[in-house]
mmCIF file of C-alpha atoms and ligand atoms in Angstrom:
data_model
loop_
_atom_site.group_PDB
_atom_site.id
_atom_site.type_symbol
_atom_site.label_atom_id
_atom_site.label_comp_id
_atom_site.label_asym_id
_atom_site.label_seq_id
_atom_site.Cartn_x
_atom_site.Cartn_y
_atom_site.Cartn_z
ATOM 1 C CA MET A 106 0.002 -0.004 0.002
ATOM 2 C CA SER A 107 1.287 3.455 -0.865
ATOM 3 C CA PHE A 108 1.772 6.198 1.697
ATOM 4 C CA ILE A 109 -1.336 7.949 0.362
ATOM 5 C CA GLU A 110 -4.210 5.948 -1.182
ATOM 6 C CA ILE A 111 -7.157 7.899 -2.512
ATOM 7 C CA GLU A 112 -10.072 5.787 -3.657
ATOM 8 C CA ASN A 113 -13.005 6.965 -5.700
ATOM 9 C CA LEU A 114 -13.221 10.377 -4.021
ATOM 10 C CA ILE A 115 -16.504 12.154 -4.654
ATOM 11 C CA ARG A 116 -17.520 15.561 -3.359
ATOM 12 C CA ASN A 117 -20.809 17.220 -4.123
ATOM 13 C CA PHE A 118 -21.749 20.783 -3.229
ATOM 14 C CA GLN A 119 -25.304 22.065 -3.133
ATOM 15 C CA ASN A 120 -25.573 25.487 -4.801
ATOM 16 C CA GLY A 121 -29.210 26.489 -4.311
ATOM 17 C CA ASN A 122 -31.083 23.941 -6.385
ATOM 18 C CA ASP A 123 -27.991 22.863 -8.311
ATOM 19 C CA CYS A 124 -25.632 20.137 -7.237
ATOM 20 C CA VAL A 125 -22.018 20.793 -8.234
ATOM 21 C CA GLN A 126 -19.804 17.745 -8.408
ATOM 22 C CA ALA A 127 -16.367 19.107 -7.472
ATOM 23 C CA LEU A 128 -14.739 15.639 -7.358
ATOM 24 C CA ARG A 129 -16.091 12.824 -9.532
ATOM 25 C CA GLY A 130 -14.352 9.632 -8.538
ATOM 26 C CA LEU A 131 -10.720 10.656 -8.058
ATOM 27 C CA ASN A 132 -8.210 7.842 -7.624
ATOM 28 C CA LEU A 133 -4.569 8.298 -6.740
ATOM 29 C CA SER A 134 -1.666 6.531 -5.008
ATOM 30 C CA VAL A 135 1.338 8.539 -3.834
ATOM 31 C CA SER A 136 4.579 6.999 -2.583
ATOM 32 C CA GLU A 137 6.344 8.304 0.476
ATOM 33 C CA GLY A 138 8.961 10.928 -0.346
ATOM 34 C CA THR A 139 7.221 12.257 -3.458
ATOM 35 C CA PHE A 140 7.036 15.956 -4.367
ATOM 36 C CA LEU A 141 3.635 15.939 -6.069
ATOM 37 C CA GLY A 142 2.288 18.884 -7.989
ATOM 38 C CA VAL A 143 -1.496 19.207 -8.477
ATOM 39 C CA MET A 144 -2.457 21.398 -11.420
ATOM 40 C CA GLY A 145 -5.530 21.998 -13.537
ATOM 41 C CA PRO A 146 -7.808 24.831 -14.595
ATOM 42 C CA SER A 147 -9.813 26.919 -12.140
ATOM 43 C CA GLY A 148 -12.825 24.938 -10.919
ATOM 44 C CA SER A 149 -11.212 21.535 -11.637
ATOM 45 C CA GLY A 150 -11.346 20.540 -7.957
ATOM 46 C CA LYS A 151 -7.820 21.296 -6.704
ATOM 47 C CA SER A 152 -8.867 23.175 -3.542
ATOM 48 C CA THR A 153 -11.541 20.620 -2.719
ATOM 49 C CA PHE A 154 -9.052 17.811 -3.216
ATOM 50 C CA LEU A 155 -6.461 19.402 -0.905
ATOM 51 C CA SER A 156 -9.102 20.162 1.755
ATOM 52 C CA ILE A 157 -10.293 16.553 1.812
ATOM 53 C CA LEU A 158 -6.713 15.199 1.745
ATOM 54 C CA GLY A 159 -5.954 17.416 4.724
ATOM 55 C CA GLY A 160 -9.077 16.375 6.631
ATOM 56 C CA LEU A 161 -10.423 19.941 6.612
ATOM 57 C CA CYS A 162 -13.661 18.807 4.971
ATOM 58 C CA GLY A 163 -15.163 15.423 4.334
ATOM 59 C CA PRO A 164 -15.839 13.577 1.073
ATOM 60 C CA SER A 165 -19.339 12.730 -0.116
ATOM 61 C CA ASP A 166 -18.000 9.289 -0.908
ATOM 62 C CA GLY A 167 -14.659 7.482 -1.228
ATOM 63 C CA ARG A 168 -11.676 7.152 1.063
ATOM 64 C CA VAL A 169 -8.400 8.856 1.914
ATOM 65 C CA VAL A 170 -5.917 6.462 3.510
ATOM 66 C CA ILE A 171 -2.667 7.990 4.777
ATOM 67 C CA ASP A 172 -0.052 5.649 6.225
ATOM 68 C CA GLY A 173 -2.739 2.984 6.507
ATOM 69 C CA ILE A 174 -5.201 5.260 8.331
ATOM 70 C CA ASP A 175 -8.626 5.890 6.806
ATOM 71 C CA ILE A 176 -8.633 9.507 7.951
ATOM 72 C CA HIS A 177 -12.278 10.391 7.429
ATOM 73 C CA ALA A 178 -13.359 7.329 9.418
ATOM 74 C CA LEU A 179 -11.553 8.772 12.470
ATOM 75 C CA GLY A 180 -14.126 11.346 13.494
ATOM 76 C CA GLY A 181 -13.709 14.808 14.994
ATOM 77 C CA GLU A 182 -11.218 14.669 17.873
ATOM 78 C CA LYS A 183 -9.140 11.841 16.454
ATOM 79 C CA LEU A 184 -9.027 13.506 13.040
ATOM 80 C CA ALA A 185 -7.736 16.679 14.712
ATOM 81 C CA ASP A 186 -5.050 14.629 16.459
ATOM 82 C CA PHE A 187 -4.164 12.989 13.176
ATOM 83 C CA ARG A 188 -3.799 16.379 11.462
ATOM 84 C CA ARG A 189 -1.497 17.658 14.188
ATOM 85 C CA GLU A 190 0.714 14.582 14.087
ATOM 86 C CA TYR A 191 0.817 13.912 10.355
ATOM 87 C CA LEU A 192 0.244 17.140 8.441
ATOM 88 C CA GLY A 193 1.864 20.501 7.962
ATOM 89 C CA PHE A 194 -0.176 23.114 6.060
ATOM 90 C CA VAL A 195 1.304 25.934 3.998
ATOM 91 C CA PHE A 196 -1.162 28.405 2.553
ATOM 92 C CA GLN A 197 -0.789 31.219 0.045
ATOM 93 C CA SER A 198 -1.803 33.853 2.568
ATOM 94 C CA PHE A 199 0.845 32.731 5.106
ATOM 95 C CA ASN A 200 -1.612 32.908 8.030
ATOM 96 C CA LEU A 201 1.023 34.241 10.401
ATOM 97 C CA VAL A 202 -0.086 35.810 13.662
ATOM 98 C CA PRO A 203 0.806 39.502 13.241
ATOM 99 C CA TYR A 204 1.696 40.284 16.870
ATOM 100 C CA LEU A 205 3.961 37.270 17.344
ATOM 101 C CA SER A 206 7.609 37.147 16.284
ATOM 102 C CA ALA A 207 8.803 34.742 13.583
ATOM 103 C CA LEU A 208 10.062 32.391 16.312
ATOM 104 C CA GLU A 209 6.783 32.545 18.275
ATOM 105 C CA ASN A 210 4.816 31.841 15.090
ATOM 106 C CA VAL A 211 6.947 28.770 14.429
ATOM 107 C CA MET A 212 6.447 27.619 18.039
ATOM 108 C CA LEU A 213 2.636 27.715 17.768
ATOM 109 C CA PRO A 214 2.107 24.083 16.699
ATOM 110 C CA LEU A 215 4.199 23.011 19.694
ATOM 111 C CA ALA A 216 1.857 24.739 22.137
ATOM 112 C CA ILE A 217 -0.042 21.578 22.933
ATOM 113 C CA LYS A 218 3.082 19.386 23.210
ATOM 114 C CA ARG A 219 4.261 18.368 26.655
ATOM 115 C CA MET A 220 7.740 19.691 26.187
ATOM 116 C CA PRO A 221 9.644 22.282 28.211
ATOM 117 C CA THR A 222 9.467 25.794 26.686
ATOM 118 C CA PRO A 223 13.248 26.106 26.162
ATOM 119 C CA GLN A 224 13.163 22.884 24.200
ATOM 120 C CA LYS A 225 10.281 24.221 22.073
ATOM 121 C CA ARG A 226 12.277 27.362 21.450
ATOM 122 C CA ASP A 227 15.324 25.352 20.423
ATOM 123 C CA ARG A 228 13.258 23.241 18.048
ATOM 124 C CA ALA A 229 11.688 26.370 16.481
ATOM 125 C CA ARG A 230 15.145 27.982 16.112
ATOM 126 C CA GLU A 231 16.433 24.825 14.444
ATOM 127 C CA VAL A 232 13.615 24.922 11.876
ATOM 128 C CA LEU A 233 14.016 28.631 11.295
ATOM 129 C CA ALA A 234 17.691 27.969 10.563
ATOM 130 C CA LYS A 235 16.682 25.244 8.146
ATOM 131 C CA VAL A 236 14.670 27.770 6.088
ATOM 132 C CA GLY A 237 17.530 30.317 6.329
ATOM 133 C CA LEU A 238 15.872 32.723 8.765
ATOM 134 C CA GLU A 239 17.705 32.324 12.061
ATOM 135 C CA HIS A 240 18.637 36.029 11.865
ATOM 136 C CA ARG A 241 14.964 37.020 11.673
ATOM 137 C CA ALA A 242 13.738 35.142 14.746
ATOM 138 C CA THR A 243 12.618 38.221 16.691
ATOM 139 C CA HIS A 244 11.049 40.074 13.740
ATOM 140 C CA LEU A 245 7.329 40.515 13.406
ATOM 141 C CA PRO A 246 5.675 39.326 10.170
ATOM 142 C CA SER A 247 5.204 42.963 9.091
ATOM 143 C CA GLN A 248 8.971 43.432 9.299
ATOM 144 C CA LEU A 249 9.602 40.577 6.904
ATOM 145 C CA SER A 250 9.441 40.383 3.103
ATOM 146 C CA GLY A 251 6.822 38.206 1.395
ATOM 147 C CA GLY A 252 9.376 35.481 0.748
ATOM 148 C CA GLU A 253 10.533 35.561 4.366
ATOM 149 C CA GLN A 254 6.965 35.326 5.615
ATOM 150 C CA GLU A 255 6.431 32.292 3.389
ATOM 151 C CA ARG A 256 9.592 30.736 4.867
ATOM 152 C CA VAL A 257 8.237 31.303 8.369
ATOM 153 C CA ALA A 258 4.975 29.614 7.285
ATOM 154 C CA ILE A 259 7.023 26.660 5.945
ATOM 155 C CA ALA A 260 9.057 26.470 9.159
ATOM 156 C CA ARG A 261 5.827 26.431 11.174
ATOM 157 C CA ALA A 262 4.518 23.594 8.990
ATOM 158 C CA LEU A 263 7.715 21.625 9.614
ATOM 159 C CA VAL A 264 8.168 22.171 13.343
ATOM 160 C CA ASN A 265 6.222 19.050 14.343
ATOM 161 C CA LYS A 266 8.160 16.969 11.823
ATOM 162 C CA PRO A 267 4.989 15.907 10.025
ATOM 163 C CA PRO A 268 5.345 13.116 7.463
ATOM 164 C CA LEU A 269 3.267 15.083 4.939
ATOM 165 C CA ILE A 270 3.263 18.761 3.911
ATOM 166 C CA LEU A 271 0.219 20.136 2.058
ATOM 167 C CA ALA A 272 0.767 23.409 0.254
ATOM 168 C CA ASP A 273 -1.829 25.555 -1.507
ATOM 169 C CA GLU A 274 -0.250 28.011 -3.950
ATOM 170 C CA PRO A 275 2.671 28.790 -1.637
ATOM 171 C CA THR A 276 4.206 31.003 -4.313
ATOM 172 C CA GLY A 277 0.908 32.611 -5.351
ATOM 173 C CA SER A 278 1.620 36.071 -4.037
ATOM 174 C CA LEU A 279 5.385 36.158 -4.639
ATOM 175 C CA ASP A 280 7.428 37.554 -7.517
ATOM 176 C CA SER A 281 9.169 35.013 -9.732
ATOM 177 C CA THR A 282 12.639 35.299 -8.130
ATOM 178 C CA THR A 283 11.193 34.802 -4.641
ATOM 179 C CA SER A 284 8.967 31.991 -5.940
ATOM 180 C CA LYS A 285 12.036 30.193 -7.205
ATOM 181 C CA GLU A 286 13.654 30.490 -3.782
ATOM 182 C CA ILE A 287 10.611 29.002 -2.101
ATOM 183 C CA MET A 288 10.425 26.173 -4.661
ATOM 184 C CA ASP A 289 14.158 25.499 -4.152
ATOM 185 C CA LEU A 290 13.522 25.268 -0.427
ATOM 186 C CA LEU A 291 10.596 22.867 -0.856
ATOM 187 C CA ALA A 292 12.640 20.757 -3.305
ATOM 188 C CA HIS A 293 15.482 20.643 -0.787
ATOM 189 C CA LEU A 294 13.129 19.455 1.967
ATOM 190 C CA ASN A 295 11.784 16.843 -0.438
ATOM 191 C CA GLN A 296 15.338 15.629 -1.157
ATOM 192 C CA GLU A 297 15.686 15.056 2.562
ATOM 193 C CA GLY A 298 12.707 12.738 2.313
ATOM 194 C CA GLN A 299 9.715 15.028 3.064
ATOM 195 C CA THR A 300 6.534 14.091 1.180
ATOM 196 C CA ILE A 301 4.909 17.229 -0.249
ATOM 197 C CA VAL A 302 1.594 17.706 -2.095
ATOM 198 C CA MET A 303 1.349 21.149 -3.632
ATOM 199 C CA VAL A 304 -1.520 22.782 -5.524
ATOM 200 C CA THR A 305 -0.448 25.406 -8.046
ATOM 201 C CA HIS A 306 -1.522 26.839 -11.360
ATOM 202 C CA ASN A 307 1.927 28.225 -12.084
ATOM 203 C CA GLN A 308 3.439 26.220 -14.930
ATOM 204 C CA GLU A 309 6.968 27.364 -13.931
ATOM 205 C CA ASN A 310 6.747 25.318 -10.742
ATOM 206 C CA THR A 311 6.311 22.002 -12.586
ATOM 207 C CA GLU A 312 10.051 21.592 -13.146
ATOM 208 C CA TYR A 313 10.454 21.095 -9.407
ATOM 209 C CA PHE A 314 7.920 18.273 -9.089
ATOM 210 C CA GLN A 315 8.820 14.610 -9.277
ATOM 211 C CA ARG A 316 5.289 13.926 -10.305
ATOM 212 C CA THR A 317 2.597 16.213 -11.644
ATOM 213 C CA ILE A 318 -1.068 15.356 -11.882
ATOM 214 C CA SER A 319 -3.573 17.552 -13.649
ATOM 215 C CA LEU A 320 -7.185 17.594 -12.590
ATOM 216 C CA ARG A 321 -10.065 18.148 -14.951
ATOM 217 C CA ASP A 322 -13.722 18.063 -13.919
ATOM 218 C CA GLY A 323 -12.864 16.477 -10.609
ATOM 219 C CA GLN A 324 -10.788 13.616 -11.921
ATOM 220 C CA VAL A 325 -7.136 12.961 -12.668
ATOM 221 C CA ASP A 326 -6.715 13.950 -16.313
ATOM 222 C CA SER A 327 -2.967 13.432 -16.682
ATOM 223 C CA ASP A 328 -0.214 11.998 -14.504
ATOM 224 C CA ARG A 329 3.450 12.538 -15.318
ATOM 225 C CA SER A 330 6.484 11.382 -13.358
ATOM 226 C CA VAL A 331 10.038 12.554 -13.816
ATOM 227 C CA TYR A 332 12.508 9.773 -13.311
ATOM 228 C CA THR A 333 15.653 11.372 -12.059
ATOM 229 C CA ALA A 334 18.955 9.558 -11.800
ATOM 230 C CA THR A 335 19.505 7.929 -8.422
ATOM 231 C CA ARG A 336 20.116 10.715 -5.990
ATOM 232 C CA ALA A 337 23.663 11.312 -4.890
ATOM 233 C CA THR A 338 23.975 10.648 -1.190
HETATM 234 P P1 ADP B 1496 -10.111 24.711 -8.020
HETATM 235 O O1 ADP B 1496 -9.403 24.768 -6.719
HETATM 236 O O2 ADP B 1496 -9.486 23.768 -9.028
HETATM 237 O O3 ADP B 1496 -10.361 26.058 -8.611
HETATM 238 P P2 ADP B 1496 -12.445 24.013 -6.431
HETATM 239 O O4 ADP B 1496 -12.139 22.743 -5.752
HETATM 240 O O5 ADP B 1496 -12.336 25.278 -5.684
HETATM 241 O O6 ADP B 1496 -11.561 24.058 -7.771
HETATM 242 O O7 ADP B 1496 -13.909 23.915 -7.053
HETATM 243 C C1 ADP B 1496 -14.381 22.836 -7.825
HETATM 244 C C2 ADP B 1496 -15.851 23.071 -8.128
HETATM 245 O O8 ADP B 1496 -16.604 22.949 -6.915
HETATM 246 C C3 ADP B 1496 -16.156 24.444 -8.644
HETATM 247 O O9 ADP B 1496 -17.238 24.293 -9.549
HETATM 248 C C4 ADP B 1496 -16.565 25.213 -7.423
HETATM 249 O O10 ADP B 1496 -17.409 26.279 -7.738
HETATM 250 C C5 ADP B 1496 -17.276 24.164 -6.623
HETATM 251 N N1 ADP B 1496 -17.161 24.420 -5.163
HETATM 252 C C6 ADP B 1496 -16.011 24.301 -4.420
HETATM 253 N N2 ADP B 1496 -16.248 24.560 -3.133
HETATM 254 C C7 ADP B 1496 -17.559 24.839 -3.039
HETATM 255 C C8 ADP B 1496 -18.449 25.195 -1.980
HETATM 256 N N3 ADP B 1496 -17.978 25.299 -0.705
HETATM 257 N N4 ADP B 1496 -19.744 25.363 -2.233
HETATM 258 C C9 ADP B 1496 -20.206 25.225 -3.494
HETATM 259 N N5 ADP B 1496 -19.452 24.904 -4.565
HETATM 260 C C10 ADP B 1496 -18.170 24.696 -4.353
HETATM 261 P P1 ADP B 1497 -8.274 28.540 -5.325
HETATM 262 O O1 ADP B 1497 -8.006 29.961 -5.692
HETATM 263 O O2 ADP B 1497 -7.296 27.928 -4.379
HETATM 264 O O3 ADP B 1497 -8.599 27.637 -6.514
HETATM 265 P P2 ADP B 1497 -11.074 28.823 -4.892
HETATM 266 O O4 ADP B 1497 -11.238 30.287 -5.142
HETATM 267 O O5 ADP B 1497 -11.472 27.865 -5.931
HETATM 268 O O6 ADP B 1497 -9.583 28.588 -4.413
HETATM 269 O O7 ADP B 1497 -11.825 28.432 -3.549
HETATM 270 C C1 ADP B 1497 -11.523 29.030 -2.326
HETATM 271 C C2 ADP B 1497 -12.457 28.440 -1.311
HETATM 272 O O8 ADP B 1497 -13.802 28.775 -1.630
HETATM 273 C C3 ADP B 1497 -12.409 26.936 -1.203
HETATM 274 O O9 ADP B 1497 -12.446 26.551 0.172
HETATM 275 C C4 ADP B 1497 -13.630 26.445 -1.913
HETATM 276 O O10 ADP B 1497 -14.107 25.258 -1.335
HETATM 277 C C5 ADP B 1497 -14.594 27.578 -1.752
HETATM 278 N N1 ADP B 1497 -15.445 27.732 -2.949
HETATM 279 C C6 ADP B 1497 -15.036 27.606 -4.243
HETATM 280 N N2 ADP B 1497 -16.084 27.755 -5.074
HETATM 281 C C7 ADP B 1497 -17.166 28.003 -4.303
HETATM 282 C C8 ADP B 1497 -18.537 28.243 -4.553
HETATM 283 N N3 ADP B 1497 -19.029 28.253 -5.807
HETATM 284 N N4 ADP B 1497 -19.352 28.464 -3.519
HETATM 285 C C9 ADP B 1497 -18.884 28.450 -2.291
HETATM 286 N N5 ADP B 1497 -17.602 28.222 -1.958
HETATM 287 C C10 ADP B 1497 -16.750 28.002 -2.955
#
C-alpha cells in the first residue's frame, strides 16, 4: 500500500437547487517521499481535493488512507489529532499571527506538546535555521518580506516533523525570483525525504515536481512522473 491511497473520491456541493460535483471519482496513489504537484484549470477541484486530503472537509464518498489510516473514518477529535501529528499546512496567505515574532509563530504548533518551553524554542530555532531565517527570529511578520513570511509559514509547517506537507499556492503572491527560492527550499526538503503535495496553477513550478497530476472536472486527467537519476547521497 502506498503512503497515500485515494479511492473513488467524490464531493458534491449544493448550490441552491443545483448540485455541483467538485470531485467525480478521483483515484490516486502517492509514494512516500514524493514531491507531487497538483495542477488543472480553475474549478477543476484542486482546492476541494487538498481540503479533503488534509481532513479539513469530508468527502461525499470514497476514502483517503494515509499511512494505513482511513482519515475520514476517524471522527472529529481523532481526526484533529491525526492532522497535528501527520500534516503541515502551508497556505498562500501565510496565516502568520501579526503580533507574534517569527520564532513565536513557528512555536505555535508546539503549544499543545508536553515539552519544556526552552526545548520548544530550540526546536523552532532549528527549523528557522533550516529555512535560512535564524537572523529574523525576533522580527514581526510585518517586518519581513513576502518570501521571508512564506519561509516562516514553511518552518511552522515543519516544526512538528509531520510526514506530509500540504501546500496551496505557496508562491501565489510572490514575484518570480522569490517563488524560485521558495520552490528551491521545498525541493530541498523533499530531497531530505519530506513528502509534499502542492496545488499550483503556475506552470513554472512544474520543473520542481517529481510527479505532476492535472485535474479536470474532478478527476485525474494526466499524470506525469520525472524519473531522475539515483540521488547522490
Ligand atoms: P479549483 O481549486 O481547481 O479552482 P475548487 O475545488 O475550488 O476548484 O472547485 C471545484 C468546483 O466545486 C467548482 O465548480 C466550485 O465552484 C465548486 N465548489 C467548491 N467549493 C464549493 C463550496 N464550498 N460550495 C459550493 N461549490 C463549491
Ligand atoms: P483557489 O484559488 O485555491 O482555486 P477557490 O477560489 O477555488 O480557491 O476556492 C476558495 C475556497 O472557496 C475553497 O475553500 C472552496 O471550497 C470555496 N469555494 C469555491 N467555489 C465556491 C462556490 N461556488 N461556492 C462556495 N464556496 C466555494
